[in-house]
Coordinates of C-alpha atoms in Angstrom, one line a residue:
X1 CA -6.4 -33.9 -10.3
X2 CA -7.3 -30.1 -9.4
X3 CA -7.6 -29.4 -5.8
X4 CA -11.0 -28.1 -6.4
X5 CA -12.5 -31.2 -7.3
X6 CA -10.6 -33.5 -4.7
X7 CA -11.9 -31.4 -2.1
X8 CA -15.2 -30.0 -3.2
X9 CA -17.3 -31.4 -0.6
X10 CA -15.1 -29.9 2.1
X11 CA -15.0 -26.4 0.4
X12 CA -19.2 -27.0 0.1
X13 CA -19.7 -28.0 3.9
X14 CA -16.7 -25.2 5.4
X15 CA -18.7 -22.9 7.6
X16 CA -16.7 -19.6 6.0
X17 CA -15.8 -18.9 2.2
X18 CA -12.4 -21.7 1.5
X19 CA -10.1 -18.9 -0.4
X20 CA -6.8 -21.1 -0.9
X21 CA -4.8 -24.0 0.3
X22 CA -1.8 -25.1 1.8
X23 CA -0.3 -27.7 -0.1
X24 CA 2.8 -29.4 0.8
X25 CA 3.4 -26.4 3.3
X26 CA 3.1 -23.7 0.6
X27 CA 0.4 -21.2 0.0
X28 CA -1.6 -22.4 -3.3
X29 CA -4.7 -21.2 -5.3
X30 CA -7.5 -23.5 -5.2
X31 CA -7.1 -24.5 -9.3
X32 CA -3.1 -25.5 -9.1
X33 CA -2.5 -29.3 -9.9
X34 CA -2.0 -31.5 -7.3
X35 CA -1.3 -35.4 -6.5
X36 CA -3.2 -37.6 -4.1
X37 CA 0.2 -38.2 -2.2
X38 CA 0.3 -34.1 -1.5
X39 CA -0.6 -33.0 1.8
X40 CA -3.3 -30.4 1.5
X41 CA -4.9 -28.0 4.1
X42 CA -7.3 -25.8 2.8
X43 CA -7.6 -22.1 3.9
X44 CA -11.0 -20.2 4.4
X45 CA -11.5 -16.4 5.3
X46 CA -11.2 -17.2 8.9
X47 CA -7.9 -16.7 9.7
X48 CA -4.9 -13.9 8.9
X49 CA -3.6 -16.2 5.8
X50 CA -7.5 -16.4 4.6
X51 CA -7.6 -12.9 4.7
X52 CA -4.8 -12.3 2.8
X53 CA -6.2 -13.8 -0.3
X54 CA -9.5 -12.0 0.7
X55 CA -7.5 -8.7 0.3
X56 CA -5.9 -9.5 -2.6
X57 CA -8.8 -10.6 -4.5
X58 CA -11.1 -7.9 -3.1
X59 CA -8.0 -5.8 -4.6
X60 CA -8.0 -7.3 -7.5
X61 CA -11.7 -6.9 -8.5
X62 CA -11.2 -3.5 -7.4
X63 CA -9.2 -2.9 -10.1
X64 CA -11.1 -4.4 -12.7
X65 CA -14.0 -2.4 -11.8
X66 CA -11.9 1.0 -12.0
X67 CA -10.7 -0.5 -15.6
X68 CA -14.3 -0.9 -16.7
X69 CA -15.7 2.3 -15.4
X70 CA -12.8 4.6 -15.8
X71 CA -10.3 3.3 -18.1
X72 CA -8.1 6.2 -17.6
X73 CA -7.7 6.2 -14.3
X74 CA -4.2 5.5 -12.1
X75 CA -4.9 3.5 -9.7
X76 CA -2.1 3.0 -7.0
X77 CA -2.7 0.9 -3.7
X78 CA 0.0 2.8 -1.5
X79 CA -0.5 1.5 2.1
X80 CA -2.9 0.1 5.0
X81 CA -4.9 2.0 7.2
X82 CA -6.6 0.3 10.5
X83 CA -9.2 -2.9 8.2
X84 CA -8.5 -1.0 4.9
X85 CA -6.7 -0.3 1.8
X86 CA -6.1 3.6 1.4
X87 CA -5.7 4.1 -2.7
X88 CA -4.9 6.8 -4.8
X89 CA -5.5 7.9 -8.2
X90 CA -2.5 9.8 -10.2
X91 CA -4.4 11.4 -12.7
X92 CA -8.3 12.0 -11.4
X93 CA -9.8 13.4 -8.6
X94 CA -11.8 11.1 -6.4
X95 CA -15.1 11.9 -6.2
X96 CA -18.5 10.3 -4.2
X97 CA -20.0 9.8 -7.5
X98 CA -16.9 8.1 -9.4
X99 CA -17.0 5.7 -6.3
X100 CA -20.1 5.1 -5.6
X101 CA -19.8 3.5 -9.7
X102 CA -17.0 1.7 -9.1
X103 CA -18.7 0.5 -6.1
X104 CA -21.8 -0.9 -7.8
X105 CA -19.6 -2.5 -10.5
X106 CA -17.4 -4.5 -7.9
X107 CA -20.5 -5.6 -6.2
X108 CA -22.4 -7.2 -9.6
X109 CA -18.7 -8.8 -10.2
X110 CA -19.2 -10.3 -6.5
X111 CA -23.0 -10.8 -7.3
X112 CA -22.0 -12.9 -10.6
X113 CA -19.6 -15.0 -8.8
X114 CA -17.3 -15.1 -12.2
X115 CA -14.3 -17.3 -12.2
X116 CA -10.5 -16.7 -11.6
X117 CA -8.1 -18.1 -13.5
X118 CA -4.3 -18.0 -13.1
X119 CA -2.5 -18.4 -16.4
X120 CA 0.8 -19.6 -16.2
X121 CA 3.1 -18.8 -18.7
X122 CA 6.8 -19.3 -20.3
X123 CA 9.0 -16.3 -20.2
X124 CA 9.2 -16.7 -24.3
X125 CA 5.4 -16.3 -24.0
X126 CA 5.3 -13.8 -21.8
X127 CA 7.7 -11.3 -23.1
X128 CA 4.8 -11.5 -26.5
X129 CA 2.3 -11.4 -24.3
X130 CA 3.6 -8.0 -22.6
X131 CA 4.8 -6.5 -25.8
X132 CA 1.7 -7.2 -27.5
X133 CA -0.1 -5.8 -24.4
X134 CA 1.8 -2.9 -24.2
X135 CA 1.6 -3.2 -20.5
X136 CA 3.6 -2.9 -17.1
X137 CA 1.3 -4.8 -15.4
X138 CA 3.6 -8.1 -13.7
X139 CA 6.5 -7.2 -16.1
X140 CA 8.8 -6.9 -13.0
X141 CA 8.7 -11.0 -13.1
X142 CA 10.4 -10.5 -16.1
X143 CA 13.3 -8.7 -14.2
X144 CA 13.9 -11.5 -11.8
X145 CA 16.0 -14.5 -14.1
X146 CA 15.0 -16.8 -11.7
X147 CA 11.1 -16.5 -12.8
X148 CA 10.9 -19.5 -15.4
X149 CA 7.4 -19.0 -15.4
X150 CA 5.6 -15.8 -15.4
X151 CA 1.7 -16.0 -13.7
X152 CA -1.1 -13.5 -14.3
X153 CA -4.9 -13.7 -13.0
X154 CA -7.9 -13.6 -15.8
X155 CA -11.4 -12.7 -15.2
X156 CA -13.3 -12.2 -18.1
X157 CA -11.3 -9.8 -20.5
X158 CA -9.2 -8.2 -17.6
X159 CA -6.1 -9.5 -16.5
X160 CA -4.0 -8.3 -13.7
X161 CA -0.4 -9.6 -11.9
X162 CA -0.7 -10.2 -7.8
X163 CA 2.3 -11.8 -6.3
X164 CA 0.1 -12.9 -3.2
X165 CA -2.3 -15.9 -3.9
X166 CA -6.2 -15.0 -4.9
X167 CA -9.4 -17.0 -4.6
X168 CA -10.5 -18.7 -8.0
X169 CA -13.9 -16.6 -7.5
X170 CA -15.1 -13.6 -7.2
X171 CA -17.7 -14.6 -5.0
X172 CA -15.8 -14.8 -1.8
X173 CA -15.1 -11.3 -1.4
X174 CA -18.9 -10.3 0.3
X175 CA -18.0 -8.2 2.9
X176 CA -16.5 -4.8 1.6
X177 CA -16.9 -1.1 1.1
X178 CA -15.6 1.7 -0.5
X179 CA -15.0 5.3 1.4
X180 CA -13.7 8.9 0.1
X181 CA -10.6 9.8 2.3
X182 CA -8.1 12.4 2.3
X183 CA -6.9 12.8 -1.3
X184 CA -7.8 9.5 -1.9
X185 CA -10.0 6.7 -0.9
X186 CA -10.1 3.4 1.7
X187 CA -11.2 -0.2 0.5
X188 CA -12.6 -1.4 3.4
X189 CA -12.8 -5.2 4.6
X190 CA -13.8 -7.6 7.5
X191 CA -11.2 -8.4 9.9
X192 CA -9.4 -11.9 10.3
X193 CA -11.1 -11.3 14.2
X194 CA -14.7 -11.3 13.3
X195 CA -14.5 -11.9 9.0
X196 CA -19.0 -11.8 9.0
X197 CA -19.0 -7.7 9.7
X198 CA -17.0 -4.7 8.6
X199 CA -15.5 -3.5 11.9
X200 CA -15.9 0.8 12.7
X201 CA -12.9 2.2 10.8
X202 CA -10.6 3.8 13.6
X203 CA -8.8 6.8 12.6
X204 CA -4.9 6.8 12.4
X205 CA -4.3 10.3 11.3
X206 CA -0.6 10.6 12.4
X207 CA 0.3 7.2 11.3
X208 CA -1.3 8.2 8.1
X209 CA 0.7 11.8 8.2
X210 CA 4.3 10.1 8.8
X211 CA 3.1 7.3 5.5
X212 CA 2.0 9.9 3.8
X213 CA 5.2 12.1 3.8
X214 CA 7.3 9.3 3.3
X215 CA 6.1 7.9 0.2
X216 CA 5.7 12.1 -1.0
X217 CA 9.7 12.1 -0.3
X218 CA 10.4 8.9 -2.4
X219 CA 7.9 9.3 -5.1
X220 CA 10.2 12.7 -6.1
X221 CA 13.3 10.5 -5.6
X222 CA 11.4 8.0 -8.2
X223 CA 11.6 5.1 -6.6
X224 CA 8.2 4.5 -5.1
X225 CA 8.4 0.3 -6.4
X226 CA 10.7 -2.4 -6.6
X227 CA 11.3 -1.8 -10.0
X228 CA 12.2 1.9 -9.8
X229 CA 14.8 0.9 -7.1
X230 CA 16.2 -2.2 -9.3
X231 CA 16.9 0.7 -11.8
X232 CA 18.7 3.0 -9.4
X233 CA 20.8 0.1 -8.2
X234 CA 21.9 -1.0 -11.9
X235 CA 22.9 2.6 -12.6
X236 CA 25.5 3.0 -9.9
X237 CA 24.2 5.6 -8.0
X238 CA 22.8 3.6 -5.7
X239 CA 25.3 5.3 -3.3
X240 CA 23.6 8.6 -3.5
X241 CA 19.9 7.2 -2.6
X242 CA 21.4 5.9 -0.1
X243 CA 23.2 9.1 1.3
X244 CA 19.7 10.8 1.2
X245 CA 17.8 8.0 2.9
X246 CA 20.2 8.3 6.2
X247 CA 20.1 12.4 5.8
X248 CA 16.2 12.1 6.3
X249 CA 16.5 9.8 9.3
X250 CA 18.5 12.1 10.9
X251 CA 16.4 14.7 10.1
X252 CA 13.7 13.6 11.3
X253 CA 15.3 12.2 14.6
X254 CA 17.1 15.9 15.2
X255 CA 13.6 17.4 14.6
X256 CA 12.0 14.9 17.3
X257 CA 14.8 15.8 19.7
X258 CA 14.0 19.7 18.9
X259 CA 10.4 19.3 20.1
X260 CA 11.5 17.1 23.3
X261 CA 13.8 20.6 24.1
X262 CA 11.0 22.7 23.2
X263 CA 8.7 21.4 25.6
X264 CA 8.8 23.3 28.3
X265 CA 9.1 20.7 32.0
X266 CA 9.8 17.4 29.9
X267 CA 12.4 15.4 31.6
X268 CA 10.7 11.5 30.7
X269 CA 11.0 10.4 26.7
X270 CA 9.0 7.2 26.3
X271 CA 10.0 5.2 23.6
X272 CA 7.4 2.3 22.0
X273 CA 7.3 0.8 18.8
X274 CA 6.7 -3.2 17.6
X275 CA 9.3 -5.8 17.6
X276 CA 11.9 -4.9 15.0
X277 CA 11.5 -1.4 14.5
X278 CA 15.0 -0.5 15.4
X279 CA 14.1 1.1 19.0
X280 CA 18.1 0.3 19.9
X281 CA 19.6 2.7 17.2
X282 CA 16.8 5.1 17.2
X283 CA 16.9 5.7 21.2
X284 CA 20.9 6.2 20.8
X285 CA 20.5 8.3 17.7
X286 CA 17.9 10.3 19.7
X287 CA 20.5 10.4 22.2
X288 CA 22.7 12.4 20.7
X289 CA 20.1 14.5 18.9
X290 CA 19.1 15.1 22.6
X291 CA 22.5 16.2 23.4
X292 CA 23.1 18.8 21.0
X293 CA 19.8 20.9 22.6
X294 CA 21.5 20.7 26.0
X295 CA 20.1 17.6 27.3
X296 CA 22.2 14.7 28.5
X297 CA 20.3 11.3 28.4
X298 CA 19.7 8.7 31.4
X299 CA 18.8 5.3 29.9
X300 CA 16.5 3.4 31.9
X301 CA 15.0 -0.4 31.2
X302 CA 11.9 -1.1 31.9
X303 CA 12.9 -5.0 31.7
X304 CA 14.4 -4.4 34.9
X305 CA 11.0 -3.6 36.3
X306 CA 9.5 -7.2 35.7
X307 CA 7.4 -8.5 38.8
X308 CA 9.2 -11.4 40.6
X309 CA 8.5 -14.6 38.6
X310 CA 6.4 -16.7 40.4
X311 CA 3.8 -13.1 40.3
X312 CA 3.9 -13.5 36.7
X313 CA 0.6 -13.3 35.2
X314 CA -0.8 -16.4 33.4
X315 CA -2.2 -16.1 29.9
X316 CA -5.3 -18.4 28.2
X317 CA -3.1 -21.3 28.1
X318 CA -1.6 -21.3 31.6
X319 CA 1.9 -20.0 30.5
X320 CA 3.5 -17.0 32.1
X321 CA 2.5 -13.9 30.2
X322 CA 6.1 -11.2 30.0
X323 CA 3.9 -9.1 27.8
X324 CA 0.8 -7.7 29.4
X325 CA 1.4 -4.6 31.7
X326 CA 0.8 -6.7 35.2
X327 CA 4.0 -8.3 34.9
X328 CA 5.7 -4.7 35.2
X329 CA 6.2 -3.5 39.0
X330 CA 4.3 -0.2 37.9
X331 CA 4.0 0.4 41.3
X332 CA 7.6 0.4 42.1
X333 CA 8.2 1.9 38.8
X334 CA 6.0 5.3 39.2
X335 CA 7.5 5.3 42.9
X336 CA 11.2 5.3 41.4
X337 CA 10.1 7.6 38.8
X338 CA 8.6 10.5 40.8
X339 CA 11.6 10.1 43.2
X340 CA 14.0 11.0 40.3
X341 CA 11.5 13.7 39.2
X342 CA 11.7 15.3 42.8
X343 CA 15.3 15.0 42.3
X344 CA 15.9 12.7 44.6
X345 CA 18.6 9.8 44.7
X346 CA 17.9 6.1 43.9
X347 CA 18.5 2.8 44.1
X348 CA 17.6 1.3 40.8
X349 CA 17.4 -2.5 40.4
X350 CA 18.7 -5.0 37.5
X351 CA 16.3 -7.8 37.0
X352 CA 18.3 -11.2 37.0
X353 CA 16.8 -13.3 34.8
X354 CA 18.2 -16.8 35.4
X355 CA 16.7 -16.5 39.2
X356 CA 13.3 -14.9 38.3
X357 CA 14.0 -11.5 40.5
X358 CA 14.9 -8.2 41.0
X359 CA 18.8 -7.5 42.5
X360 CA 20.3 -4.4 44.0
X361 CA 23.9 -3.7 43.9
X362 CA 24.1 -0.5 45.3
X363 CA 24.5 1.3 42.6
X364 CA 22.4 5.2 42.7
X365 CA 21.1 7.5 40.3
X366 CA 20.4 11.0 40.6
X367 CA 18.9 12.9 37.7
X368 CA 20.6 16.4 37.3
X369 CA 18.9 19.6 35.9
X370 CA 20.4 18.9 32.2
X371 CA 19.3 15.2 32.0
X372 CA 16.4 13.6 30.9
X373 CA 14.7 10.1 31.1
X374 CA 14.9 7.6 28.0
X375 CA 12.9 4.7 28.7
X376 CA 11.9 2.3 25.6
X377 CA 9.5 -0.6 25.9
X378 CA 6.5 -1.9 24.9
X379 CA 3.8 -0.6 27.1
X380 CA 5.9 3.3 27.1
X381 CA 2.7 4.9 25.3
X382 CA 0.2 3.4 27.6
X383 CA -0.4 6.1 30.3
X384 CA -1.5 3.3 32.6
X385 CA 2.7 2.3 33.0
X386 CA 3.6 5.9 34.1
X387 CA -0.4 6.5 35.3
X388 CA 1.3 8.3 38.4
X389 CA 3.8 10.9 36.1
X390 CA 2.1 14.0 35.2
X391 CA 1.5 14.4 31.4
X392 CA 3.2 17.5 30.9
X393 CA 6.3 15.8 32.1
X394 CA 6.5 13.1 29.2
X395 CA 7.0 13.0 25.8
X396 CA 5.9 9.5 23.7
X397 CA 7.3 8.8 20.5
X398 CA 5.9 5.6 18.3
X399 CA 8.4 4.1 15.8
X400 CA 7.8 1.4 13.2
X401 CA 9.2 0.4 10.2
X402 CA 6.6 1.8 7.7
X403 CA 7.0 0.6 4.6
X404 CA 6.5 2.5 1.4
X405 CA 7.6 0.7 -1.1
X406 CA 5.6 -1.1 -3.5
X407 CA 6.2 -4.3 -6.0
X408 CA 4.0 -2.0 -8.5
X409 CA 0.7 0.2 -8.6
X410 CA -1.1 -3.0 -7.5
X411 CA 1.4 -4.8 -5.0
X412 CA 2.5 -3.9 -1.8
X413 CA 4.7 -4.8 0.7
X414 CA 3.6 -4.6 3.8
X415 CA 5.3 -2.9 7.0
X416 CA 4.9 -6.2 9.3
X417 CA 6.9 -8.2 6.4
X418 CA 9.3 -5.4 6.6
X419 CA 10.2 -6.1 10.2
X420 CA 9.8 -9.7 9.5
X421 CA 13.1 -9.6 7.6
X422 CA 14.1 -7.6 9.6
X423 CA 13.8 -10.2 12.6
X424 CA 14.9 -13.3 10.8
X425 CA 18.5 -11.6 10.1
X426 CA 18.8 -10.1 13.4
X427 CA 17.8 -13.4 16.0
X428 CA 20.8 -15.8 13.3
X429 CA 23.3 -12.7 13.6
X430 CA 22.4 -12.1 17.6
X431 CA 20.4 -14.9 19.4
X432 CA 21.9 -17.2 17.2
X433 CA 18.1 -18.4 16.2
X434 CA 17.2 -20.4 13.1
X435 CA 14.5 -18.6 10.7
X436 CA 12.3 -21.4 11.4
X437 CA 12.5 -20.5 15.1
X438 CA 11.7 -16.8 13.8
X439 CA 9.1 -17.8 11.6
X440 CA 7.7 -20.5 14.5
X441 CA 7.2 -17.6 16.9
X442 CA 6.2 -14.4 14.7
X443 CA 2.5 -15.2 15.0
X444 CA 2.7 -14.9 19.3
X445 CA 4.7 -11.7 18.7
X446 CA 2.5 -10.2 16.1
X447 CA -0.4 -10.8 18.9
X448 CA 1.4 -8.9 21.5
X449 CA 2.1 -6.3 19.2
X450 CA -2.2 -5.9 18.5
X451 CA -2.5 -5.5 21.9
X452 CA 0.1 -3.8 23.6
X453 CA 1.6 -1.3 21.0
X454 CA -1.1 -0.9 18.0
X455 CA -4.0 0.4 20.4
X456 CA -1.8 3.4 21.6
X457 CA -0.1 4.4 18.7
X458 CA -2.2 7.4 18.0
X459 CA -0.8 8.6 21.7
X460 CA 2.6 9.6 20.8
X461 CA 3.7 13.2 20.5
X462 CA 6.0 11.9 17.5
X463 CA 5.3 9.0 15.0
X464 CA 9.5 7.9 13.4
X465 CA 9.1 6.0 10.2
X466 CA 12.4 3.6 10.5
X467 CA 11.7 2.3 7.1
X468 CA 14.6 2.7 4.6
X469 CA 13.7 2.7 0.9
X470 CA 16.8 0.0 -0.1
X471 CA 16.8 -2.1 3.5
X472 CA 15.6 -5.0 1.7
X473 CA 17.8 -5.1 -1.2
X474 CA 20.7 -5.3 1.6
X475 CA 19.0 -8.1 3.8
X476 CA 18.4 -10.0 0.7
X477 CA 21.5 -11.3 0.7
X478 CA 21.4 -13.0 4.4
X479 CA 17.6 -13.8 4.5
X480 CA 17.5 -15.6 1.4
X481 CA 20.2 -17.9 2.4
X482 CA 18.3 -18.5 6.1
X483 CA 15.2 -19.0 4.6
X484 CA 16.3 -21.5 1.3
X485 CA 17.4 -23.5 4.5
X486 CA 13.7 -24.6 5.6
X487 CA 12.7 -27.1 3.7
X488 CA 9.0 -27.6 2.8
X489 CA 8.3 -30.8 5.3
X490 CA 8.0 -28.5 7.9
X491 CA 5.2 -25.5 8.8
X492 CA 7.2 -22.6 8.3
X493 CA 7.8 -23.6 4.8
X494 CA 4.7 -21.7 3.6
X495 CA 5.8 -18.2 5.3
X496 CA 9.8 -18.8 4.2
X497 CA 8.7 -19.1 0.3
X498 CA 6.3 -16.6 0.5
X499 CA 8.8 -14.2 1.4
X500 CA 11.7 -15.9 -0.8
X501 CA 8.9 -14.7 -3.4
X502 CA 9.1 -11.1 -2.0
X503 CA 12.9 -10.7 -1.9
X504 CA 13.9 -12.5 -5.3
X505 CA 12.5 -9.2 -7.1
X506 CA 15.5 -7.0 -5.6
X507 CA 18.9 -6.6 -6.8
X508 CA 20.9 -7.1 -4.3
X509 CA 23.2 -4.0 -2.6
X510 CA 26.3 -4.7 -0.8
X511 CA 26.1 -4.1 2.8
X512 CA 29.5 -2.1 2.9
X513 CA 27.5 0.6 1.5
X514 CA 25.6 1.1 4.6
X515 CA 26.8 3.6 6.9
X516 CA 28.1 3.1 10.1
X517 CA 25.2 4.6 11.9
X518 CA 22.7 3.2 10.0
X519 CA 19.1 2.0 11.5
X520 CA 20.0 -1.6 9.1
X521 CA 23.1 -1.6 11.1
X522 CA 21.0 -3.1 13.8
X523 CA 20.3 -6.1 12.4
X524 CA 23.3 -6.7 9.9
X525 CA 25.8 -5.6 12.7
X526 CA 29.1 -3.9 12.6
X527 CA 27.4 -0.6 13.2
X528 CA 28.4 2.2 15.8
X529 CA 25.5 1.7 17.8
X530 CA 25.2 -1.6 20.2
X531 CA 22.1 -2.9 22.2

């Protein structure tokens, strides 16, 4: 029995489109076979995993309305951009008219409400099907020896390869618009917040800048997908990509610390950036960036500026809230802060964790003429935590791991999965946290992040991409064997296979290849830098 048809009435009655299910704690299309013992939860548009498949399909149909109306055209999704997909083409320029056509055909595929079907085939039948095809489109399952079954989507004559799940109907995908921008163009959609309106598109011109010159960098090194990459590996001269990948780090980190020297009265870098972004490494590598212009760092926490406990701030549910800004002592903070400005000598606390309070052990800090102020956290690019510091005095620098690379034209991975590896290695090797515990908590942190970092990012003076083109290939190794470990009676199932599905398609690098000083080094350990 098909899912569709068991649950038909509840997909009939839902209040917002049903896009998918959850079956037997793993993300499933709404045509995949099931068994009336299967536990089933089915998934509409209004929530982040319904708005996945929204994306994917609205993607999807994107690209079979490009296929109809300009055949030739080379169509590559290459990143996200505030509620939208910004797209390129390789070949064409993008005009007003030639969207405005693929517009109108995406909306009478929506209008028609045509099916979606997922073929599933052998990899015998496959490998015909993509020779007779002549095609690239999903051949990377091919790659992965794993894959005994190779999937592609069908709507009428167009077939395309997404490794996220799609809706089984075009019909679900109301809400959507298409937008000349830059060199290139946005596919707009609702957000998972309010799914019944497209929200006002909020520029994000240096985030876009720092994506933008990343992926120019690595498309001349070739190796803009997975695929490319997997190539590179096989040859041997993995080494090398690897070699250039650190150089442009560190070029980019000496050129920050360049600016910071250049300003004339900075003595305060502020330091934000979400969870797993590599702020540790990247504020020591600044460090001695920093130090090299004449400019001795003074490291100071804001952690140790947390209010007393018991004036913790509640949140909705009546728990303490660590994240919002009013359970920082800004107060005492700005106070400290101006002091050390004014050069004046302080008494800094330590916030002791275990009794809920700040301590002083006597211990003073000066600042001298040649040192400056490092202070990383996440409020550091909301003026409201240094709201008494003039601005001319700071510099803000936003880092994030901003992924570039792509599964194919079609496929991308996105930055927050990025970091979500990222995580998941780093809280086993350091907190000594399960991936379930990870995966149990990401969704809380992921809500700080929206509304403590994400609003300010176009604030900093610098944006630092910490993404490295072969990161992934390295984690493999240690995420795969956290993740097979939840097993699929449990919640985080659906989250650990999803990104099992990501990770299979790399060939694995060995992590002695990393450098010492490497960002990765942060969450593999054994690196020069420690937190």
């Amino acid at each position: 029995m098909k899912i569709s048809q068991k649950f038909s009435e509840q997909i009939l009655q839902s209040k917002f489109p049903v896009v998918g299910a959850k079956v037997n704690n793993t993300y499933r299309n709404l045509n995949d076979e099931m068994s009336d013992n299967d536990v089933v939860e089915l998934i509409d548009i209004n929530c982040k995993e319904g708005m996945k498949i929204y994306r994917a399909t609205l993607t999807y149909i994107m690209s079979k309305a490009f296929f109809e109306t300009y055949r030739r055209a080379r169509l590559t999704v290459d990143y996200q951009l505030s509620n939208a997909m910004y797209c390129t083409l390789d070949n064409m320029e993008v005009t007003d008219e030639m969207l405005s056509n693929v517009k109108s055909r995406m909306q009478e595929i929506i209008d028609q409400d045509l099916p979606i079907d997922k073929v599933v085939m052998t990899r015998e039948e496959a490998t015909e099907f993509f020779n007779n095809e002549r095609t690239s489109k999903g051949r990377l399952q091919l790659d992965v020896v794993e894959n005994e079954t190779i999937k592609m989507y069908y709507c009428e004559d167009y077939y395309n390869y997404f490794y996220e799940t799609i809706a089984t109907r075009t019909g679900v995908t109301k809400i959507f618009d298409l937008i000349k921008y830059g060199k290139g163009f946005l596919l707009r959609y609702p957000s998972s917040d309010n799914v019944t309106v497209l929200p006002a598109f909020k520029e994000t011109k240096k985030l876009q800048w720092a994506l933008e010159e990343y992926e120019t960098i690595y498309k001349i090194l070739n190796v803009g997908t997975i695929h490319k990459l997997n190539t590179v590996i096989e040859s041997g001269n993995v080494r090398q990509l690897i070699l250039l990948s650190e150089a442009l780090h560190e070029k980019k980190i000496a050129n920050i610390a360049d600016k910071i020297a250049g300003r004339k009265g900075v003595k305060m870098v502020l330091i934000a950036g979400p969870s797993s972004s590599g702020k540790t490494t990247f504020a020591q590598r600044l460090g001695i960036q920093l130090r090299l212009n004449g400019l001795k760092p003074v490291t100071i926490s804001v952690d140790n500026y947390f209010v007393d406990r018991g004036q913790t701030p509640l949140n909705e549910k009546g728990e303490p809230d660590f994240e919002c800004l009013e359970a920082i002592d800004t107060k005492l903070f700005n106070k400290q802060l101006l002091a050390l400005l004014d050069g004046q000598e302080v008494e800094m606390p330590t916030f002791d964790f275990a009794q809920g309070k700040k301590i002083y052990d006597g211990t003073k800090t000066r600042l001298a003429d040649d040192e400056i102020l490092v202070i990383e956290g996440i409020h550091c690019l909301n003026d409201r935590l240094t709201s008494e510091i003039p601005m001319d005095r700071k510099y803000k620098v936003y880092i994030s791991a901003l992924t570039v690379l792509n599964i194919d034209a079609f496929n991308r991975i996105s930055t927050t999965d990025t970091r979500f590896v990222r995580r998941i290695v780093r809280d086993h090797q350091f907190r000594a946290y399960s991936a379930q515990n990870t995966i149990k908590t990401w969704p809380n942190v992921n809500k700080g992040e929206e509304k403590n970092i994400f609003p300010f990012q176009e604030q900093a003076d610098s944006i630092f991409n910490t993404s490295l083109i072969y990161e992934l290939a390295v984690l493999k190794h240690k995420a795969m064997n956290l993740l097979s470990e939840i097993t699929n009676d449990v919640p985080e199932y659906a989250e650990a296979k999803r990104l099992m599905d990501i990770l299979k398609n790399f060939r694995e690098i060995p992590e002695d290849l990393v450098p010492a000083n490497s960002l990765v080094k942060e969450f593999l350990g054994g690196g020069d830098f420690k937190g």
